[in-house]
Amino acid sequence: MTWTQYLAPLLKGAQVTVMISLASITFGVILAFAAGIARMSSNRFVSGLAFVYIALFRGTPLLVQLFWFYYALPLIGISFDPITTGIMTLSLLTGAFGAEVVRGALLAVPNTQLEAARALNFSKRYTLWHISMPQAIIEMMPPFGNLAIQNLKDTALVSLISIADLTFQAQSMRNITLDSATVYTLTLVGYFIIALCLMLIVRFIEMKLRRGPAFPRGAHT
Amino acid sequence: MNPIIRFQNVTKRFGALTVLDNFNFEVQRGEKVTLIGPSGSGKSTVLRILMTLEPFQDGLLETDGISYHEPNGRGPFKASEKHLHKIRCNVGMVFQSFNLFPHMTVLRNVVEAPVAVLKMKREEAESRATELLRMVGLSDKKDHFPSQLSGGQQQRVAIARALAMRPRVLLFDEPTSALDPQLVGEVLGVIRDLASEHDLTMLLVTHEMRFAREVSDRVCFFDKGRIVEQGEPERFFSNPQQPRTREFLSSILGEQEPIRESISCAR
Ligand SMILES: Nc1ncnc2c1ncn2[C@@H]1O[C@H](COP(=O)(O)OP(=O)(O)OP(=O)(O)O)[C@@H](O)[C@H]1O
Ligand SMILES: [Mg+2]
């Protein structure tokens, strides 16, 4: 077998990796906003719930979370297929870290902006969505970019619940051919290319948001 | 007629620090009052309490007949958003650092609150905003963003933005202190025009003594959380009674006169 023959199965794996990564980043970002905003709620119960979720997923290893959802949850009668389990777990993890990003960026909006909003009698909800969020969201982009890359790398672990992602395919190719050097080099290159695309996407969104004179160098006035 | 602002024995503490101790103060409808006083004496605190940006611990406060205590007696600390909303309908504020919304154009900065809070139609709000921007001399900057304006222009937008909510009481907290000296005049000019509006009540904190003398009906010297001396500006500045007032005035005028002169020389 020459290295070109490794490409077909590895590309198939890469597709699965990209799919899982994009899906869990998308759900993760939604969760991040929900939990990050809930964390700042004046309702103790809501913010407490968000706190527990964030602490739980930030404080435990992804691998154990995956196994728990895959092997332990079915014991109480709830089971999902591997792909769903993988996406769900990764989304929850990304959402937990992302929630801290959202919260941090919202807290970084200068208090003077919130006071101006109060002086104009805006409701709290309006202030959050129309005053704080548009300013905070730009500050979220670099850390969200990091989270996206982290998420991509974490997807490698889903191979352990028998999902045929890039890492899984690499393992099986190596077991057949014993050509570790070529297989793992190609795999690294594969992950790197996907990571590069993710970085570019996030940069692109950030540039779009930062375009125009509203946020010169992201400085708050 | 009832005063539009009434502080009755208001006490305000920050932790162990008592900033206002049994503070009593009244402002009549349409009156233009200037607060002056040394740094840290609590001038901003008075305005911030009025704007509901700070709670207070004790006493009674009313603007336009609405008490800062909720009728059910939960106290000023715990007034509901709904009640605070009602209070804020009458009061507007212009900040030292302008605090325009950087992600909105000048026009949107002025239009946003009337549309979102007063439920005004957008076209109507825009035509009123355009009118207000003309009044502050910025019709041509409508579509600019705050970062593209000078400090003086930003502060004039902030004044238009506050006026768009049609407050009965307008608070100014050192509106020109953050400005380069050559930009102070344009902002004072706008405030001077406003001062001729009969219905608007103005409460102004400033270090511009000449301006205070010119626009106010009453000047109050504020020190350590109390009004030490107050009066009609001519008398207040030409013949202050209290030693503390004299001391303060001579220190601040001693600073200001040479500065003003050097500016006029430079021109
Ligand atoms: N959020 C706060 N927490 C604690 N102390 C505060 C707070 N805000 C103000 N103070 C204190 O309250 C006192 C009065 O402050 P205030 O800002 O009202 O003074 P000021 O008269 O406006 O002064 P300046 O002329 O410097 O603006 C000061 O001693 C200040 O340190
Ligand atoms: Mg002050």
Short mmCIF file of C-alpha atoms and ligand atoms in Angstrom, two decimals:
data_model
loop_
_atom_site.label_atom_id
_atom_site.label_comp_id
_atom_site.label_asym_id
_atom_site.label_seq_id
_atom_site.Cartn_x
_atom_site.Cartn_y
_atom_site.Cartn_z
CA MET A 1 0.00 0.00 0.00
CA THR A 2 1.33 3.45 -0.85
CA TRP A 3 0.46 6.55 1.16
CA THR A 4 -2.07 7.71 -1.42
CA GLN A 5 -4.13 4.66 -0.64
CA TYR A 6 -4.37 5.75 3.00
CA LEU A 7 -6.08 8.94 1.91
CA ALA A 8 -9.54 7.57 1.17
CA PRO A 9 -10.26 6.14 4.63
CA LEU A 10 -8.55 9.06 6.36
CA LEU A 11 -10.64 11.54 4.39
CA LYS A 12 -13.75 9.62 5.37
CA GLY A 13 -12.67 9.92 9.00
CA ALA A 14 -11.89 13.61 8.54
CA GLN A 15 -15.43 14.17 7.33
CA VAL A 16 -16.81 12.66 10.50
CA THR A 17 -14.42 14.74 12.58
CA VAL A 18 -15.44 17.97 10.83
CA MET A 19 -19.11 17.11 11.19
CA ILE A 20 -18.83 16.36 14.91
CA SER A 21 -16.69 19.41 15.51
CA LEU A 22 -18.92 21.86 13.65
CA ALA A 23 -22.07 20.47 15.22
CA SER A 24 -20.70 20.57 18.74
CA ILE A 25 -19.22 24.04 18.28
CA THR A 26 -22.60 25.29 17.09
CA PHE A 27 -24.55 23.74 19.96
CA GLY A 28 -21.72 24.64 22.32
CA VAL A 29 -21.93 28.33 21.41
CA ILE A 30 -25.71 28.32 21.93
CA LEU A 31 -25.24 26.66 25.32
CA ALA A 32 -22.45 29.12 26.11
CA PHE A 33 -24.74 32.10 25.59
CA ALA A 34 -27.57 30.50 27.51
CA ALA A 35 -25.39 29.50 30.47
CA GLY A 36 -23.25 32.65 30.41
CA ILE A 37 -26.32 34.89 30.54
CA ALA A 38 -28.08 32.65 33.07
CA ARG A 39 -24.99 32.88 35.26
CA MET A 40 -25.50 36.66 35.45
CA SER A 41 -29.20 36.44 36.20
CA SER A 42 -30.40 38.04 39.40
CA ASN A 43 -32.54 34.93 39.92
CA ARG A 44 -30.53 32.79 42.34
CA PHE A 45 -31.96 29.54 41.06
CA VAL A 46 -31.16 30.27 37.43
CA SER A 47 -27.63 31.44 38.11
CA GLY A 48 -27.06 28.56 40.53
CA LEU A 49 -28.12 26.04 37.92
CA ALA A 50 -25.76 27.58 35.37
CA PHE A 51 -22.96 27.57 37.94
CA VAL A 52 -23.39 23.87 38.66
CA TYR A 53 -23.44 23.00 34.97
CA ILE A 54 -20.34 25.05 34.22
CA ALA A 55 -18.40 23.72 37.21
CA LEU A 56 -19.36 20.13 36.50
CA PHE A 57 -18.23 20.10 32.90
CA ARG A 58 -15.15 22.23 33.41
CA GLY A 59 -14.07 20.20 36.39
CA THR A 60 -14.21 16.68 34.96
CA PRO A 61 -12.23 14.98 32.17
CA LEU A 62 -13.88 14.76 28.79
CA LEU A 63 -13.01 11.11 28.44
CA VAL A 64 -14.86 10.26 31.64
CA GLN A 65 -17.83 12.39 30.54
CA LEU A 66 -17.94 10.49 27.25
CA PHE A 67 -17.84 7.14 28.98
CA TRP A 68 -20.45 8.26 31.45
CA PHE A 69 -22.87 9.29 28.72
CA TYR A 70 -22.06 6.24 26.63
CA TYR A 71 -21.87 3.47 29.23
CA ALA A 72 -23.43 4.75 32.45
CA LEU A 73 -26.48 6.61 31.17
CA PRO A 74 -27.94 3.58 29.35
CA LEU A 75 -28.03 1.81 32.72
CA ILE A 76 -30.83 4.13 33.76
CA GLY A 77 -32.52 3.56 30.45
CA ILE A 78 -31.33 6.56 28.44
CA SER A 79 -29.12 5.73 25.52
CA PHE A 80 -27.99 7.50 22.39
CA ASP A 81 -26.04 6.35 19.38
CA PRO A 82 -22.29 7.07 19.50
CA ILE A 83 -22.40 10.12 17.21
CA THR A 84 -25.16 11.77 19.21
CA THR A 85 -23.34 10.98 22.44
CA GLY A 86 -20.12 12.44 21.05
CA ILE A 87 -21.76 15.64 19.81
CA MET A 88 -23.75 16.04 23.00
CA THR A 89 -20.78 15.62 25.30
CA LEU A 90 -18.53 17.91 23.29
CA SER A 91 -21.29 20.53 23.06
CA LEU A 92 -21.77 20.47 26.82
CA LEU A 93 -18.04 20.82 27.41
CA THR A 94 -17.59 23.63 24.89
CA GLY A 95 -20.71 25.31 26.27
CA ALA A 96 -19.30 25.22 29.80
CA PHE A 97 -16.02 26.86 28.81
CA GLY A 98 -17.83 29.18 26.40
CA ALA A 99 -20.18 30.33 29.16
CA GLU A 100 -17.21 31.75 31.02
CA VAL A 101 -16.14 33.55 27.85
CA VAL A 102 -19.61 35.06 27.42
CA ARG A 103 -19.81 36.07 31.05
CA GLY A 104 -16.32 37.55 31.06
CA ALA A 105 -17.01 39.61 27.95
CA LEU A 106 -20.32 40.89 29.30
CA LEU A 107 -18.67 41.85 32.59
CA ALA A 108 -15.96 43.68 30.65
CA VAL A 109 -18.47 46.11 29.12
CA PRO A 110 -17.73 49.34 30.97
CA ASN A 111 -20.12 50.12 33.78
CA THR A 112 -20.52 53.62 32.34
CA GLN A 113 -22.35 52.06 29.38
CA LEU A 114 -24.81 50.36 31.70
CA GLU A 115 -25.33 53.58 33.63
CA ALA A 116 -26.03 55.47 30.41
CA ALA A 117 -28.55 52.78 29.51
CA ARG A 118 -30.25 53.09 32.90
CA ALA A 119 -30.34 56.85 32.62
CA LEU A 120 -32.20 56.41 29.33
CA ASN A 121 -34.59 54.03 31.05
CA PHE A 122 -33.82 50.98 28.90
CA SER A 123 -35.07 47.73 30.37
CA LYS A 124 -32.54 45.20 31.59
CA ARG A 125 -33.33 42.89 28.73
CA TYR A 126 -32.96 45.64 26.16
CA THR A 127 -29.66 46.73 27.71
CA LEU A 128 -28.32 43.19 27.57
CA TRP A 129 -29.17 42.58 23.94
CA HIS A 130 -28.74 46.02 22.40
CA ILE A 131 -26.09 47.71 24.52
CA SER A 132 -23.92 45.08 26.20
CA MET A 133 -24.01 42.22 23.74
CA PRO A 134 -22.97 44.08 20.57
CA GLN A 135 -19.94 45.42 22.43
CA ALA A 136 -19.13 42.17 24.21
CA ILE A 137 -19.46 39.86 21.25
CA ILE A 138 -16.36 41.27 19.58
CA GLU A 139 -14.33 40.60 22.70
CA MET A 140 -15.59 37.01 22.68
CA MET A 141 -14.18 36.16 19.28
CA PRO A 142 -10.51 35.42 20.11
CA PRO A 143 -11.35 33.15 23.07
CA PHE A 144 -14.10 31.49 21.06
CA GLY A 145 -11.48 30.81 18.38
CA ASN A 146 -9.35 29.04 20.97
CA LEU A 147 -12.33 27.03 22.14
CA ALA A 148 -13.11 25.96 18.58
CA ILE A 149 -9.57 24.61 18.14
CA GLN A 150 -9.73 22.93 21.54
CA ASN A 151 -13.05 21.37 20.53
CA LEU A 152 -11.57 20.03 17.31
CA LYS A 153 -8.68 18.40 19.15
CA ASP A 154 -11.04 16.98 21.75
CA THR A 155 -13.03 15.22 19.04
CA ALA A 156 -10.15 12.73 18.79
CA LEU A 157 -11.44 11.18 22.01
CA VAL A 158 -14.76 10.15 20.44
CA SER A 159 -12.87 7.41 18.60
CA LEU A 160 -12.90 5.65 21.96
CA ILE A 161 -16.68 5.24 21.84
CA SER A 162 -16.27 3.61 18.42
CA ILE A 163 -16.98 6.61 16.20
CA ALA A 164 -15.10 6.32 12.91
CA ASP A 165 -13.52 9.76 13.04
CA LEU A 166 -10.07 10.75 11.77
CA THR A 167 -8.25 9.31 14.76
CA PHE A 168 -10.26 6.08 14.60
CA GLN A 169 -9.45 5.61 10.92
CA ALA A 170 -5.79 6.34 11.58
CA GLN A 171 -5.70 3.67 14.28
CA SER A 172 -7.23 1.05 12.04
CA MET A 173 -4.95 1.94 9.10
CA ARG A 174 -1.96 1.58 11.34
CA ASN A 175 -3.15 -1.74 12.67
CA ILE A 176 -3.46 -3.05 9.12
CA THR A 177 -0.29 -1.58 7.64
CA LEU A 178 1.93 -1.08 10.71
CA ASP A 179 3.16 2.04 8.89
CA SER A 180 2.91 4.34 11.92
CA ALA A 181 5.10 7.11 10.57
CA THR A 182 3.11 7.77 7.40
CA VAL A 183 -0.33 7.25 8.91
CA TYR A 184 0.18 9.50 11.91
CA THR A 185 1.95 12.17 9.88
CA LEU A 186 -0.99 12.33 7.50
CA THR A 187 -3.36 12.43 10.46
CA LEU A 188 -1.51 15.34 12.04
CA VAL A 189 -1.58 17.22 8.76
CA GLY A 190 -5.30 16.50 8.48
CA TYR A 191 -6.08 17.94 11.93
CA PHE A 192 -3.86 20.89 11.24
CA ILE A 193 -5.65 21.76 8.02
CA ILE A 194 -9.05 21.55 9.71
CA ALA A 195 -7.76 23.72 12.58
CA LEU A 196 -6.48 26.27 10.10
CA CYS A 197 -9.91 26.47 8.47
CA LEU A 198 -11.56 26.96 11.87
CA MET A 199 -9.15 29.77 12.73
CA LEU A 200 -9.83 31.44 9.42
CA ILE A 201 -13.59 31.22 9.91
CA VAL A 202 -13.38 32.79 13.36
CA ARG A 203 -11.03 35.50 12.12
CA PHE A 204 -13.41 36.22 9.29
CA ILE A 205 -16.36 36.62 11.66
CA GLU A 206 -14.30 38.88 13.90
CA MET A 207 -13.24 41.05 10.97
CA LYS A 208 -16.86 41.30 9.84
CA LEU A 209 -17.93 42.41 13.31
CA ARG A 210 -15.07 44.83 13.71
CA ARG A 211 -15.52 46.37 10.30
CA GLY A 212 -16.43 50.02 10.14
CA PRO A 213 -15.73 52.88 12.48
CA ALA A 214 -17.80 51.66 15.42
CA PHE A 215 -14.97 49.66 16.98
CA PRO A 216 -11.61 51.08 16.03
CA ARG A 217 -9.14 48.62 17.54
CA GLY A 218 -11.95 47.39 19.77
CA ALA A 219 -11.48 50.35 22.07
CA HIS A 220 -14.35 51.29 24.31
CA THR A 221 -14.93 54.98 24.68
CA MET B 1 -46.20 74.84 44.05
CA ASN B 2 -44.38 71.71 45.19
CA PRO B 3 -40.67 71.49 44.55
CA ILE B 4 -39.78 69.13 41.70
CA ILE B 5 -36.87 67.64 43.65
CA ARG B 6 -37.09 67.11 47.37
CA PHE B 7 -34.46 65.44 49.54
CA GLN B 8 -35.64 64.98 53.10
CA ASN B 9 -33.08 63.79 55.64
CA VAL B 10 -31.44 61.55 53.09
CA THR B 11 -28.53 59.50 54.32
CA LYS B 12 -26.17 57.78 51.95
CA ARG B 13 -23.30 55.56 53.00
CA PHE B 14 -20.65 53.67 51.12
CA GLY B 15 -19.74 51.04 53.67
CA ALA B 16 -18.39 52.92 56.67
CA LEU B 17 -18.17 56.21 54.77
CA THR B 18 -21.19 58.47 55.21
CA VAL B 19 -21.39 60.69 52.15
CA LEU B 20 -24.76 62.30 52.82
CA ASP B 21 -25.89 62.70 56.38
CA ASN B 22 -29.48 63.89 56.83
CA PHE B 23 -29.29 65.79 53.59
CA ASN B 24 -32.07 68.28 52.86
CA PHE B 25 -32.38 69.95 49.51
CA GLU B 26 -35.13 71.25 47.29
CA VAL B 27 -35.27 72.41 43.71
CA GLN B 28 -38.26 74.25 42.26
CA ARG B 29 -39.80 73.55 38.88
CA GLY B 30 -37.83 75.17 36.09
CA GLU B 31 -35.07 76.22 38.44
CA LYS B 32 -31.44 76.05 37.26
CA VAL B 33 -29.25 75.09 40.18
CA THR B 34 -25.48 74.67 40.21
CA LEU B 35 -23.67 72.54 42.77
CA ILE B 36 -20.07 73.40 43.40
CA GLY B 37 -17.68 72.02 45.96
CA PRO B 38 -14.39 70.24 46.54
CA SER B 39 -13.63 66.83 45.16
CA GLY B 40 -15.14 63.98 47.13
CA SER B 41 -17.78 66.16 48.78
CA GLY B 42 -20.62 64.08 47.31
CA LYS B 43 -21.87 66.17 44.38
CA SER B 44 -21.90 63.28 41.94
CA THR B 45 -23.53 61.12 44.57
CA VAL B 46 -26.47 63.53 44.77
CA LEU B 47 -26.98 63.35 41.01
CA ARG B 48 -26.47 59.59 40.88
CA ILE B 49 -29.06 59.04 43.60
CA LEU B 50 -31.51 61.18 41.65
CA MET B 51 -30.81 59.14 38.51
CA THR B 52 -31.43 55.91 40.51
CA LEU B 53 -27.86 54.82 39.85
CA GLU B 54 -27.22 54.68 43.61
CA PRO B 55 -29.56 53.56 46.35
CA PHE B 56 -29.67 55.45 49.64
CA GLN B 57 -30.08 54.17 53.15
CA ASP B 58 -32.41 56.54 54.86
CA GLY B 59 -34.72 59.48 54.36
CA LEU B 60 -37.18 60.50 51.70
CA LEU B 61 -36.67 61.58 48.14
CA GLU B 62 -39.17 62.69 45.51
CA THR B 63 -38.94 63.91 41.96
CA ASP B 64 -42.05 65.39 40.45
CA GLY B 65 -44.13 64.02 43.28
CA ILE B 66 -42.94 60.45 42.84
CA SER B 67 -41.29 58.98 45.89
CA TYR B 68 -38.18 56.83 45.49
CA HIS B 69 -39.78 54.55 48.04
CA GLU B 70 -42.25 52.19 46.56
CA PRO B 71 -45.77 52.64 47.96
CA ASN B 72 -45.72 49.17 49.51
CA GLY B 73 -42.84 50.38 51.68
CA ARG B 74 -40.09 48.08 50.61
CA GLY B 75 -37.65 50.98 50.78
CA PRO B 76 -35.44 52.75 48.27
CA PHE B 77 -32.96 49.90 48.29
CA LYS B 78 -35.46 47.40 47.03
CA ALA B 79 -37.67 49.38 44.69
CA SER B 80 -38.75 47.23 41.78
CA GLU B 81 -37.51 47.82 38.25
CA LYS B 82 -41.02 48.93 37.40
CA HIS B 83 -41.01 51.64 40.03
CA LEU B 84 -37.49 52.77 39.11
CA HIS B 85 -38.68 52.95 35.52
CA LYS B 86 -41.42 55.35 36.55
CA ILE B 87 -38.98 57.58 38.44
CA ARG B 88 -36.53 57.68 35.53
CA CYS B 89 -39.22 58.87 33.14
CA ASN B 90 -38.82 62.34 34.62
CA VAL B 91 -35.05 62.47 34.97
CA GLY B 92 -32.22 62.57 32.46
CA MET B 93 -28.49 62.76 32.92
CA VAL B 94 -25.43 63.94 31.04
CA PHE B 95 -22.21 62.31 32.15
CA GLN B 96 -18.70 63.64 32.44
CA SER B 97 -17.41 60.97 30.05
CA PHE B 98 -20.35 61.26 27.57
CA ASN B 99 -20.98 57.48 27.56
CA LEU B 100 -22.35 57.35 24.04
CA PHE B 101 -22.99 53.86 22.69
CA PRO B 102 -19.96 53.22 20.46
CA HIS B 103 -21.68 50.69 18.20
CA MET B 104 -24.49 53.05 17.21
CA THR B 105 -24.43 56.02 14.89
CA VAL B 106 -25.09 59.45 16.30
CA LEU B 107 -28.68 59.32 15.05
CA ARG B 108 -29.33 55.89 16.57
CA ASN B 109 -27.83 57.02 19.86
CA VAL B 110 -30.54 59.67 20.00
CA VAL B 111 -33.39 57.66 18.47
CA GLU B 112 -32.97 54.39 20.31
CA ALA B 113 -34.44 55.27 23.70
CA PRO B 114 -37.55 57.10 22.44
CA VAL B 115 -38.31 54.11 20.20
CA ALA B 116 -37.52 51.34 22.68
CA VAL B 117 -38.71 53.00 25.89
CA LEU B 118 -41.31 55.58 24.90
CA LYS B 119 -42.58 53.36 22.05
CA MET B 120 -42.40 56.27 19.66
CA LYS B 121 -42.65 55.53 15.94
CA ARG B 122 -39.20 55.36 14.40
CA GLU B 123 -39.89 58.02 11.76
CA GLU B 124 -41.22 60.38 14.38
CA ALA B 125 -38.27 59.70 16.67
CA GLU B 126 -35.88 60.31 13.80
CA SER B 127 -37.40 63.61 12.85
CA ARG B 128 -37.28 64.74 16.48
CA ALA B 129 -33.70 63.50 16.78
CA THR B 130 -32.75 65.41 13.65
CA GLU B 131 -34.28 68.51 15.17
CA LEU B 132 -32.34 68.01 18.42
CA LEU B 133 -29.11 67.39 16.55
CA ARG B 134 -29.65 70.61 14.65
CA MET B 135 -30.16 72.36 17.96
CA VAL B 136 -26.78 71.15 19.23
CA GLY B 137 -25.21 72.00 15.88
CA LEU B 138 -24.53 68.48 14.64
CA SER B 139 -27.01 67.86 11.82
CA ASP B 140 -24.15 66.91 9.52
CA LYS B 141 -22.81 64.22 11.87
CA LYS B 142 -25.95 62.08 12.00
CA ASP B 143 -24.39 59.04 10.38
CA HIS B 144 -21.04 59.23 12.11
CA PHE B 145 -20.02 56.94 14.93
CA PRO B 146 -19.00 58.37 18.31
CA SER B 147 -15.36 57.40 17.72
CA GLN B 148 -15.33 59.76 14.75
CA LEU B 149 -16.31 62.79 16.84
CA SER B 150 -14.39 65.13 19.10
CA GLY B 151 -15.13 65.12 22.80
CA GLY B 152 -17.14 68.31 22.51
CA GLN B 153 -19.24 66.87 19.71
CA GLN B 154 -19.77 63.63 21.64
CA GLN B 155 -20.97 65.57 24.65
CA ARG B 156 -23.40 67.55 22.49
CA VAL B 157 -24.80 64.29 21.12
CA ALA B 158 -25.13 63.05 24.70
CA ILE B 159 -27.15 66.15 25.54
CA ALA B 160 -29.41 65.59 22.52
CA ARG B 161 -29.78 61.95 23.54
CA ALA B 162 -30.87 62.91 27.05
CA LEU B 163 -33.28 65.56 25.74
CA ALA B 164 -34.90 63.09 23.35
CA MET B 165 -36.48 61.44 26.39
CA ARG B 166 -38.12 64.75 27.35
CA PRO B 167 -37.01 64.74 30.97
CA ARG B 168 -38.47 67.27 33.37
CA VAL B 169 -35.19 67.30 35.28
CA LEU B 170 -31.84 67.22 33.53
CA LEU B 171 -28.71 66.44 35.54
CA PHE B 172 -25.24 67.42 34.38
CA ASP B 173 -22.23 65.91 36.13
CA GLU B 174 -19.22 68.01 35.19
CA PRO B 175 -20.17 67.94 31.51
CA THR B 176 -17.03 69.77 30.40
CA SER B 177 -14.39 68.33 32.73
CA ALA B 178 -13.25 65.65 30.29
CA LEU B 179 -12.87 68.13 27.42
CA ASP B 180 -9.88 69.93 25.99
CA PRO B 181 -10.14 73.60 26.96
CA GLN B 182 -10.86 74.73 23.40
CA LEU B 183 -13.92 72.40 23.24
CA VAL B 184 -15.50 73.54 26.50
CA GLY B 185 -17.15 76.56 24.94
CA GLU B 186 -19.26 74.70 22.40
CA VAL B 187 -20.76 72.45 25.08
CA LEU B 188 -21.39 75.32 27.47
CA GLY B 189 -23.08 77.13 24.60
CA VAL B 190 -25.57 74.30 24.19
CA ILE B 191 -26.27 74.14 27.92
CA ARG B 192 -26.71 77.91 27.99
CA ASP B 193 -29.37 77.65 25.29
CA LEU B 194 -31.11 74.96 27.30
CA ALA B 195 -31.05 77.10 30.39
CA SER B 196 -33.36 79.54 28.66
CA GLU B 197 -36.03 76.86 28.47
CA HIS B 198 -38.53 77.80 31.04
CA ASP B 199 -39.91 74.35 31.89
CA LEU B 200 -36.72 72.38 32.18
CA THR B 201 -35.27 71.96 35.64
CA MET B 202 -31.50 71.76 35.59
CA LEU B 203 -29.11 70.53 38.26
CA LEU B 204 -25.55 71.09 37.23
CA VAL B 205 -22.24 70.14 38.83
CA THR B 206 -19.41 72.15 37.36
CA HIS B 207 -16.09 73.79 38.04
CA GLU B 208 -16.79 76.52 35.47
CA MET B 209 -17.57 79.33 37.89
CA ARG B 210 -18.21 81.99 35.31
CA PHE B 211 -20.65 79.76 33.55
CA ALA B 212 -22.38 78.89 36.82
CA ARG B 213 -22.78 82.56 37.55
CA GLU B 214 -24.24 83.18 34.13
CA VAL B 215 -26.83 80.41 33.83
CA SER B 216 -27.93 79.50 37.35
CA ASP B 217 -30.78 80.83 39.39
CA ARG B 218 -29.06 79.50 42.48
CA VAL B 219 -25.57 78.31 43.37
CA CYS B 220 -25.01 75.83 46.18
CA PHE B 221 -21.66 75.28 47.80
CA PHE B 222 -21.42 71.71 48.86
CA ASP B 223 -18.92 70.35 51.34
CA LYS B 224 -18.72 67.08 53.23
CA GLY B 225 -22.20 66.07 52.23
CA ARG B 226 -23.97 69.28 53.21
CA ILE B 227 -24.84 72.55 51.60
CA VAL B 228 -22.71 75.06 53.41
CA GLU B 229 -23.99 78.10 51.61
CA GLN B 230 -26.35 78.86 48.77
CA GLY B 231 -27.78 81.84 47.05
CA GLU B 232 -28.48 83.78 43.95
CA PRO B 233 -25.23 83.77 41.89
CA GLU B 234 -24.42 87.50 41.90
CA ARG B 235 -24.54 87.67 45.67
CA PHE B 236 -23.01 84.25 46.11
CA PHE B 237 -19.87 85.01 44.14
CA SER B 238 -19.44 88.67 45.07
CA ASN B 239 -20.15 88.31 48.74
CA PRO B 240 -19.82 84.78 50.13
CA GLN B 241 -20.63 84.62 53.83
CA GLN B 242 -18.98 81.43 55.02
CA PRO B 243 -15.20 81.19 55.42
CA ARG B 244 -15.23 77.71 53.78
CA THR B 245 -16.97 79.14 50.72
CA ARG B 246 -14.48 81.99 50.43
CA GLU B 247 -11.58 79.62 50.77
CA PHE B 248 -12.97 77.32 48.09
CA LEU B 249 -13.82 80.14 45.71
CA SER B 250 -10.44 81.77 46.02
CA SER B 251 -8.66 78.46 45.46
CA ILE B 252 -10.70 77.60 42.38
CA LEU B 253 -10.83 81.10 40.92
CA GLY B 254 -7.13 81.51 41.57
CA GLU B 255 -6.65 78.46 39.38
CA GLN B 256 -9.13 79.34 36.71
CA GLU B 257 -8.52 82.99 35.91
CA PRO B 258 -4.91 82.62 34.74
CA ILE B 259 -5.88 79.57 32.65
CA ARG B 260 -8.65 81.47 30.90
CA GLU B 261 -6.39 84.41 30.26
CA SER B 262 -3.65 82.28 28.79
CA ILE B 263 -6.20 80.77 26.43
CA SER B 264 -7.43 84.12 25.23
CA CYS B 265 -3.81 85.18 24.73
CA ALA B 266 -3.13 82.11 22.66
CA ARG B 267 -5.97 82.92 20.27
N1 LIG C 1 -19.07 53.42 44.51
C1 LIG C 1 -18.44 53.97 45.57
N2 LIG C 1 -17.95 53.17 46.54
C2 LIG C 1 -17.33 53.69 47.62
N3 LIG C 1 -17.14 55.01 47.81
C3 LIG C 1 -17.62 55.84 46.89
C4 LIG C 1 -18.28 55.37 45.71
N4 LIG C 1 -18.63 56.43 44.97
C5 LIG C 1 -18.20 57.52 45.64
N5 LIG C 1 -17.59 57.18 46.79
C6 LIG C 1 -17.04 58.12 47.78
O1 LIG C 1 -18.05 59.02 48.13
C7 LIG C 1 -17.52 60.33 48.29
C8 LIG C 1 -18.29 61.29 47.42
O2 LIG C 1 -18.05 60.99 46.06
P1 LIG C 1 -18.60 61.85 44.86
O3 LIG C 1 -18.19 61.17 43.63
O4 LIG C 1 -20.04 62.10 45.06
O5 LIG C 1 -17.80 63.21 45.02
P2 LIG C 1 -17.79 64.48 44.08
O6 LIG C 1 -18.18 65.64 44.91
O7 LIG C 1 -18.56 64.22 42.85
O8 LIG C 1 -16.25 64.61 43.71
P3 LIG C 1 -15.56 65.03 42.34
O9 LIG C 1 -15.55 66.53 42.28
O10 LIG C 1 -14.17 64.50 42.49
O11 LIG C 1 -16.31 64.39 41.22
C9 LIG C 1 -16.04 60.24 47.96
O12 LIG C 1 -15.33 60.18 49.16
C10 LIG C 1 -15.92 58.95 47.20
O13 LIG C 1 -14.68 58.37 47.47
MG MG C 2 -18.06 63.93 40.78
#
